[in-house]
PDB file of C-alpha atoms in Angstrom:
ATOM      1  CA  MET U   1     101.403   0.921 178.100  1.00 47.00           C
ATOM      2  CA  LEU U   2      98.670   3.338 178.693  1.00 58.00           C
ATOM      3  CA  LEU U   3      97.597   4.326 175.186  1.00 55.00           C
ATOM      4  CA  ASP U   4      99.128   2.134 172.885  1.00 60.00           C
ATOM      5  CA  GLY U   5      99.671   4.829 170.247  1.00 58.00           C
ATOM      6  CA  LYS U   6      95.853   5.169 169.839  1.00 73.00           C
ATOM      7  CA  GLU U   7      94.431   9.276 169.915  1.00 78.00           C
ATOM      8  CA  GLU U   8      90.851   7.723 170.677  1.00 83.00           C
ATOM      9  CA  ALA U   9      92.347   6.810 173.846  1.00 82.00           C
ATOM     10  CA  PHE U  10      93.650   9.769 174.488  1.00 84.00           C
ATOM     11  CA  GLU U  11      90.667  11.829 173.564  1.00 88.00           C
ATOM     12  CA  ALA U  12      88.616   9.529 176.164  1.00 89.00           C
ATOM     13  CA  ILE U  13      91.261  10.564 178.832  1.00 90.00           C
ATOM     14  CA  TYR U  14      90.597  14.123 177.830  1.00 92.00           C
ATOM     15  CA  ASN U  15      87.271  13.921 177.782  1.00 93.00           C
ATOM     16  CA  VAL U  16      86.573  12.632 181.054  1.00 94.00           C
ATOM     17  CA  TYR U  17      89.013  14.527 183.556  1.00 95.00           C
ATOM     18  CA  ALA U  18      89.692  17.801 181.472  1.00 95.00           C
ATOM     19  CA  VAL U  19      86.811  19.160 183.386  1.00 96.00           C
ATOM     20  CA  PRO U  20      87.511  18.309 186.999  1.00 95.00           C
ATOM     21  CA  LEU U  21      91.509  18.957 186.537  1.00 95.00           C
ATOM     22  CA  LEU U  22      90.270  22.642 185.198  1.00 96.00           C
ATOM     23  CA  ASN U  23      88.133  23.027 188.307  1.00 95.00           C
ATOM     24  CA  ALA U  24      90.360  21.898 191.028  1.00 95.00           C
ATOM     25  CA  ALA U  25      93.294  24.304 189.112  1.00 94.00           C
ATOM     26  CA  PHE U  26      90.835  26.981 189.175  1.00 94.00           C
ATOM     27  CA  ARG U  27      90.020  26.576 193.143  1.00 95.00           C
ATOM     28  CA  ARG U  28      93.566  27.207 193.745  1.00 93.00           C
ATOM     29  CA  LEU U  29      95.381  29.275 191.234  1.00 93.00           C
ATOM     30  CA  ARG U  30      91.718  31.625 190.723  1.00 92.00           C
ATOM     31  CA  SER U  31      92.639  32.377 187.563  1.00 92.00           C
ATOM     32  CA  GLU U  32      90.723  30.822 184.105  1.00 94.00           C
ATOM     33  CA  GLU U  33      93.334  31.237 181.928  1.00 94.00           C
ATOM     34  CA  GLU U  34      96.654  29.670 184.549  1.00 94.00           C
ATOM     35  CA  ALA U  35      94.188  26.741 184.975  1.00 94.00           C
ATOM     36  CA  LYS U  36      93.613  26.182 181.635  1.00 95.00           C
ATOM     37  CA  GLU U  37      96.990  26.215 180.640  1.00 95.00           C
ATOM     38  CA  VAL U  38      98.089  24.144 183.975  1.00 95.00           C
ATOM     39  CA  VAL U  39      95.825  21.575 182.832  1.00 95.00           C
ATOM     40  CA  GLN U  40      96.929  21.713 179.258  1.00 95.00           C
ATOM     41  CA  GLU U  41     100.622  21.361 180.317  1.00 93.00           C
ATOM     42  CA  VAL U  42      99.087  17.828 182.258  1.00 93.00           C
ATOM     43  CA  PHE U  43      97.908  16.254 179.418  1.00 91.00           C
ATOM     44  CA  ILE U  44     100.836  17.199 177.238  1.00 90.00           C
ATOM     45  CA  SER U  45     103.199  15.291 180.063  1.00 88.00           C
ATOM     46  CA  LEU U  46     100.988  12.621 180.293  1.00 87.00           C
ATOM     47  CA  PHE U  47     101.015  12.238 176.230  1.00 85.00           C
ATOM     48  CA  LEU U  48     104.660  12.629 176.597  1.00 85.00           C
ATOM     49  CA  LYS U  49     104.595   9.623 179.269  1.00 83.00           C
ATOM     50  CA  LYS U  50     102.629   7.505 177.558  1.00 78.00           C
ATOM     51  CA  ASN U  51     105.029   4.674 177.068  1.00 76.00           C
ATOM     52  CA  GLU U  52     106.456   5.066 180.463  1.00 77.00           C
ATOM     53  CA  ILE U  53     103.231   4.262 182.222  1.00 72.00           C
ATOM     54  CA  LYS U  54     102.468   0.943 183.008  1.00 67.00           C
ATOM     55  CA  TYR U  55      99.926   0.688 185.746  1.00 62.00           C
ATOM     56  CA  ALA U  56      97.074   3.277 185.061  1.00 61.00           C
ATOM     57  CA  GLY U  57      94.727   1.768 187.358  1.00 75.00           C
ATOM     58  CA  ASN U  58      93.969   5.133 189.616  1.00 85.00           C
ATOM     59  CA  LEU U  59      94.375   6.946 186.563  1.00 86.00           C
ATOM     60  CA  GLY U  60      92.460  10.044 187.939  1.00 89.00           C
ATOM     61  CA  GLY U  61      94.616  10.184 191.088  1.00 89.00           C
ATOM     62  CA  TYR U  62      97.806  10.289 188.901  1.00 88.00           C
ATOM     63  CA  LEU U  63      96.304  13.310 186.444  1.00 92.00           C
ATOM     64  CA  HIS U  64      95.456  14.871 190.422  1.00 93.00           C
ATOM     65  CA  THR U  65      99.017  14.378 191.529  1.00 91.00           C
ATOM     66  CA  VAL U  66     100.672  15.899 188.836  1.00 91.00           C
ATOM     67  CA  LEU U  67      98.470  18.953 188.798  1.00 95.00           C
ATOM     68  CA  ARG U  68      98.794  19.855 192.418  1.00 95.00           C
ATOM     69  CA  HIS U  69     103.138  19.362 191.854  1.00 94.00           C
ATOM     70  CA  ARG U  70     101.816  21.658 188.762  1.00 94.00           C
ATOM     71  CA  ILE U  71     100.378  24.661 190.806  1.00 93.00           C
ATOM     72  CA  LEU U  72     103.071  24.385 193.103  1.00 93.00           C
ATOM     73  CA  ASP U  73     105.675  24.863 191.158  1.00 91.00           C
ATOM     74  CA  ILE U  74     103.704  27.981 189.794  1.00 91.00           C
ATOM     75  CA  PHE U  75     103.503  28.757 193.686  1.00 90.00           C
ATOM     76  CA  ARG U  76     106.789  28.573 193.891  1.00 89.00           C
ATOM     77  CA  VAL U  77     107.996  30.500 190.951  1.00 89.00           C
ATOM     78  CA  ASP U  78     105.201  33.190 192.286  1.00 86.00           C
ATOM     79  CA  LEU U  79     106.655  33.583 195.661  1.00 85.00           C
ATOM     80  CA  LEU U  80     110.675  33.377 194.620  1.00 85.00           C
ATOM     81  CA  TYR U  81     109.639  36.284 192.011  1.00 84.00           C
ATOM     82  CA  ALA U  82     107.601  38.353 194.880  1.00 82.00           C
ATOM     83  CA  SER U  83     110.398  37.814 197.631  1.00 80.00           C
ATOM     84  CA  HIS U  84     113.090  39.369 194.870  1.00 78.00           C
ATOM     85  CA  HIS U  85     111.320  42.013 193.869  1.00 80.00           C
ATOM     86  CA  GLN U  86     110.588  42.556 197.335  1.00 83.00           C
ATOM     87  CA  GLN U  87     114.341  42.776 197.951  1.00 81.00           C
ATOM     88  CA  LEU U  88     115.246  44.696 194.843  1.00 79.00           C
ATOM     89  CA  ARG U  89     112.156  47.236 195.778  1.00 81.00           C
ATOM     90  CA  GLN U  90     114.057  47.239 199.750  1.00 80.00           C
ATOM     91  CA  GLN U  91     117.000  47.827 198.538  1.00 78.00           C
ATOM     92  CA  GLN U  92     115.951  50.549 196.380  1.00 78.00           C
ATOM     93  CA  GLU U  93     114.519  52.255 198.681  1.00 78.00           C
ATOM     94  CA  GLY U  94     117.194  51.938 201.130  1.00 74.00           C
ATOM     95  CA  ALA U  95     119.692  53.581 198.758  1.00 76.00           C
ATOM     96  CA  CYS U  96     117.186  56.684 197.809  1.00 79.00           C
ATOM     97  CA  TYR U  97     116.614  57.128 201.703  1.00 79.00           C
ATOM     98  CA  LEU U  98     120.975  57.188 201.926  1.00 76.00           C
ATOM     99  CA  GLU U  99     120.888  59.089 199.068  1.00 79.00           C
ATOM    100  CA  ASP U 100     118.619  61.599 199.933  1.00 76.00           C
ATOM    101  CA  ARG U 101     119.917  62.183 203.732  1.00 78.00           C
ATOM    102  CA  LEU U 102     123.677  62.562 201.995  1.00 79.00           C
ATOM    103  CA  GLU U 103     121.995  65.257 200.119  1.00 76.00           C
ATOM    104  CA  ARG U 104     120.605  66.976 202.752  1.00 75.00           C
ATOM    105  CA  LYS U 105     123.700  66.989 204.888  1.00 80.00           C
ATOM    106  CA  GLU U 106     125.406  68.010 201.832  1.00 79.00           C
ATOM    107  CA  LEU U 107     123.050  71.244 201.870  1.00 76.00           C
ATOM    108  CA  ALA U 108     123.057  71.780 205.586  1.00 75.00           C
ATOM    109  CA  LEU U 109     126.811  71.603 205.415  1.00 81.00           C
ATOM    110  CA  ARG U 110     126.751  74.408 203.123  1.00 81.00           C
ATOM    111  CA  LEU U 111     124.332  76.458 204.453  1.00 80.00           C
ATOM    112  CA  GLN U 112     126.230  76.048 207.754  1.00 84.00           C
ATOM    113  CA  GLN U 113     129.376  77.144 206.042  1.00 87.00           C
ATOM    114  CA  CYS U 114     127.388  80.001 204.220  1.00 85.00           C
ATOM    115  CA  ILE U 115     126.123  81.105 207.972  1.00 87.00           C
ATOM    116  CA  ASN U 116     129.398  81.076 209.387  1.00 92.00           C
ATOM    117  CA  ARG U 117     130.530  84.109 206.523  1.00 92.00           C
ATOM    118  CA  LEU U 118     127.801  86.403 208.080  1.00 92.00           C
ATOM    119  CA  PRO U 119     129.089  89.490 209.950  1.00 94.00           C
ATOM    120  CA  ASP U 120     129.004  88.045 214.087  1.00 94.00           C
ATOM    121  CA  LYS U 121     125.892  90.180 214.995  1.00 93.00           C
ATOM    122  CA  CYS U 122     124.221  89.450 211.926  1.00 93.00           C
ATOM    123  CA  ARG U 123     124.546  85.578 212.558  1.00 93.00           C
ATOM    124  CA  GLU U 124     124.025  85.743 216.383  1.00 93.00           C
ATOM    125  CA  VAL U 125     120.767  87.305 215.366  1.00 93.00           C
ATOM    126  CA  PHE U 126     120.091  85.073 212.383  1.00 90.00           C
ATOM    127  CA  ILE U 127     120.922  81.704 214.653  1.00 89.00           C
ATOM    128  CA  LEU U 128     118.723  82.857 218.026  1.00 92.00           C
ATOM    129  CA  SER U 129     115.782  83.628 215.071  1.00 89.00           C
ATOM    130  CA  ARG U 130     115.667  81.040 212.612  1.00 83.00           C
ATOM    131  CA  TYR U 131     117.714  77.778 214.409  1.00 82.00           C
ATOM    132  CA  ASP U 132     116.069  78.923 218.439  1.00 86.00           C
ATOM    133  CA  GLY U 133     113.074  80.501 217.505  1.00 86.00           C
ATOM    134  CA  LEU U 134     113.040  83.276 218.811  1.00 89.00           C
ATOM    135  CA  SER U 135     110.727  85.988 218.301  1.00 91.00           C
ATOM    136  CA  TYR U 136     112.574  89.468 217.106  1.00 92.00           C
ATOM    137  CA  LYS U 137     111.438  90.948 220.444  1.00 94.00           C
ATOM    138  CA  ALA U 138     112.756  88.294 222.415  1.00 94.00           C
ATOM    139  CA  ILE U 139     116.045  88.207 220.813  1.00 93.00           C
ATOM    140  CA  ALA U 140     116.118  92.248 221.298  1.00 94.00           C
ATOM    141  CA  THR U 141     115.662  91.443 224.988  1.00 94.00           C
ATOM    142  CA  ARG U 142     118.619  88.860 224.891  1.00 93.00           C
ATOM    143  CA  LEU U 143     121.075  91.077 223.121  1.00 93.00           C
ATOM    144  CA  LYS U 144     119.769  94.812 224.719  1.00 94.00           C
ATOM    145  CA  ILE U 145     119.218  96.001 220.759  1.00 94.00           C
ATOM    146  CA  SER U 146     116.506  97.629 219.420  1.00 94.00           C
ATOM    147  CA  VAL U 147     113.521  95.426 217.718  1.00 93.00           C
ATOM    148  CA  ASN U 148     114.073  97.485 214.574  1.00 95.00           C
ATOM    149  CA  THR U 149     117.797  96.563 214.885  1.00 94.00           C
ATOM    150  CA  VAL U 150     117.189  92.876 215.123  1.00 93.00           C
ATOM    151  CA  GLU U 151     114.881  92.779 211.834  1.00 93.00           C
ATOM    152  CA  LYS U 152     117.982  94.725 210.134  1.00 94.00           C
ATOM    153  CA  HIS U 153     120.011  91.807 210.673  1.00 92.00           C
ATOM    154  CA  VAL U 154     117.880  88.971 209.924  1.00 90.00           C
ATOM    155  CA  GLY U 155     117.058  90.961 206.664  1.00 89.00           C
ATOM    156  CA  LYS U 156     120.899  91.423 206.076  1.00 92.00           C
ATOM    157  CA  ALA U 157     121.405  87.835 206.609  1.00 89.00           C
ATOM    158  CA  LEU U 158     118.927  86.705 203.998  1.00 84.00           C
ATOM    159  CA  ARG U 159     120.209  89.020 201.775  1.00 87.00           C
ATOM    160  CA  LEU U 160     123.439  88.036 202.221  1.00 87.00           C
ATOM    161  CA  LEU U 161     122.236  84.129 202.295  1.00 83.00           C
ATOM    162  CA  ARG U 162     120.568  84.888 198.698  1.00 82.00           C
ATOM    163  CA  LEU U 163     123.799  86.201 197.376  1.00 83.00           C
ATOM    164  CA  GLN U 164     125.751  83.143 198.945  1.00 82.00           C
ATOM    165  CA  LEU U 165     122.990  79.885 198.184  1.00 77.00           C
ATOM    166  CA  GLY U 166     121.467  81.615 195.095  1.00 71.00           C
ATOM    167  CA  ASP U 167     117.125  82.407 194.835  1.00 61.00           C
ATOM    168  CA  GLU U 168     116.891  78.190 194.613  1.00 57.00           C
ATOM    169  CA  GLU U 169     118.470  77.436 197.459  1.00 61.00           C
ATOM    170  CA  ILE U 170     117.121  79.558 199.638  1.00 61.00           C
ATOM    171  CA  LEU U 171     114.543  76.985 200.495  1.00 57.00           C
ATOM    172  CA  LEU U 172     117.715  75.506 202.695  1.00 54.00           C
ATOM    173  CA  LEU U 173     116.233  78.034 205.231  1.00 54.00           C
ATOM    174  CA  VAL U 174     112.937  76.960 205.689  1.00 54.00           C
ATOM    175  CA  LEU U 175     114.702  73.588 205.769  1.00 52.00           C
ATOM    176  CA  ALA U 176     116.418  74.827 208.730  1.00 49.00           C
ATOM    177  CA  THR U 177     114.145  76.945 210.362  1.00 49.00           C
ATOM    178  CA  TRP U 178     112.563  73.830 210.533  1.00 48.00           C
ATOM    179  CA  GLY U 179     114.788  71.722 212.208  1.00 49.00           C
ATOM    180  CA  LEU U 180     115.645  69.702 209.408  1.00 43.00           C
ATOM    181  CA  THR U 181     118.766  70.166 208.264  1.00 42.00           C
ATOM    182  CA  ASN U 182     120.293  68.665 212.161  1.00 40.00           C
ATOM    183  CA  TYR U 183     121.549  65.701 210.716  1.00 37.00           C
TER     184      TYR U 183
END
């Protein structure tokens, strides 16, 4: 029996090995609080197993081995925790990405439906202006109309879209202009 139930023997073992174990634990864990906690666990384990330990020839080696196993358990739990949280974070990011992409597709579809309801010439001028990026002068040349007429068609398209979409959703036009609605 290691301690034979003597409190003085346990206290003597603690006085000899506590500081070296604490230093070893701190070197690996880099946290004074965690190091104190794990060393306390080692001594609790020793006290609980005092009747099972028959040979105490290399008690320091035994205690350092128990300490190393406790620290490895901490690292395993931390790694598992970090891995689990990384997976959750990736799943949440993926869900947000898909939700955002779906929302953009729905908005793009709604915008396209509103554009399709524009009068023919108005729609043609608007698409050339906003989607193809042509200048008013280039549109006028291509369609053989005046720049003033192009301006009127674009203005009319914007007014009609604002009526259909509302002022808040007119942001879609900005997205369409930047080509972000083409999914």
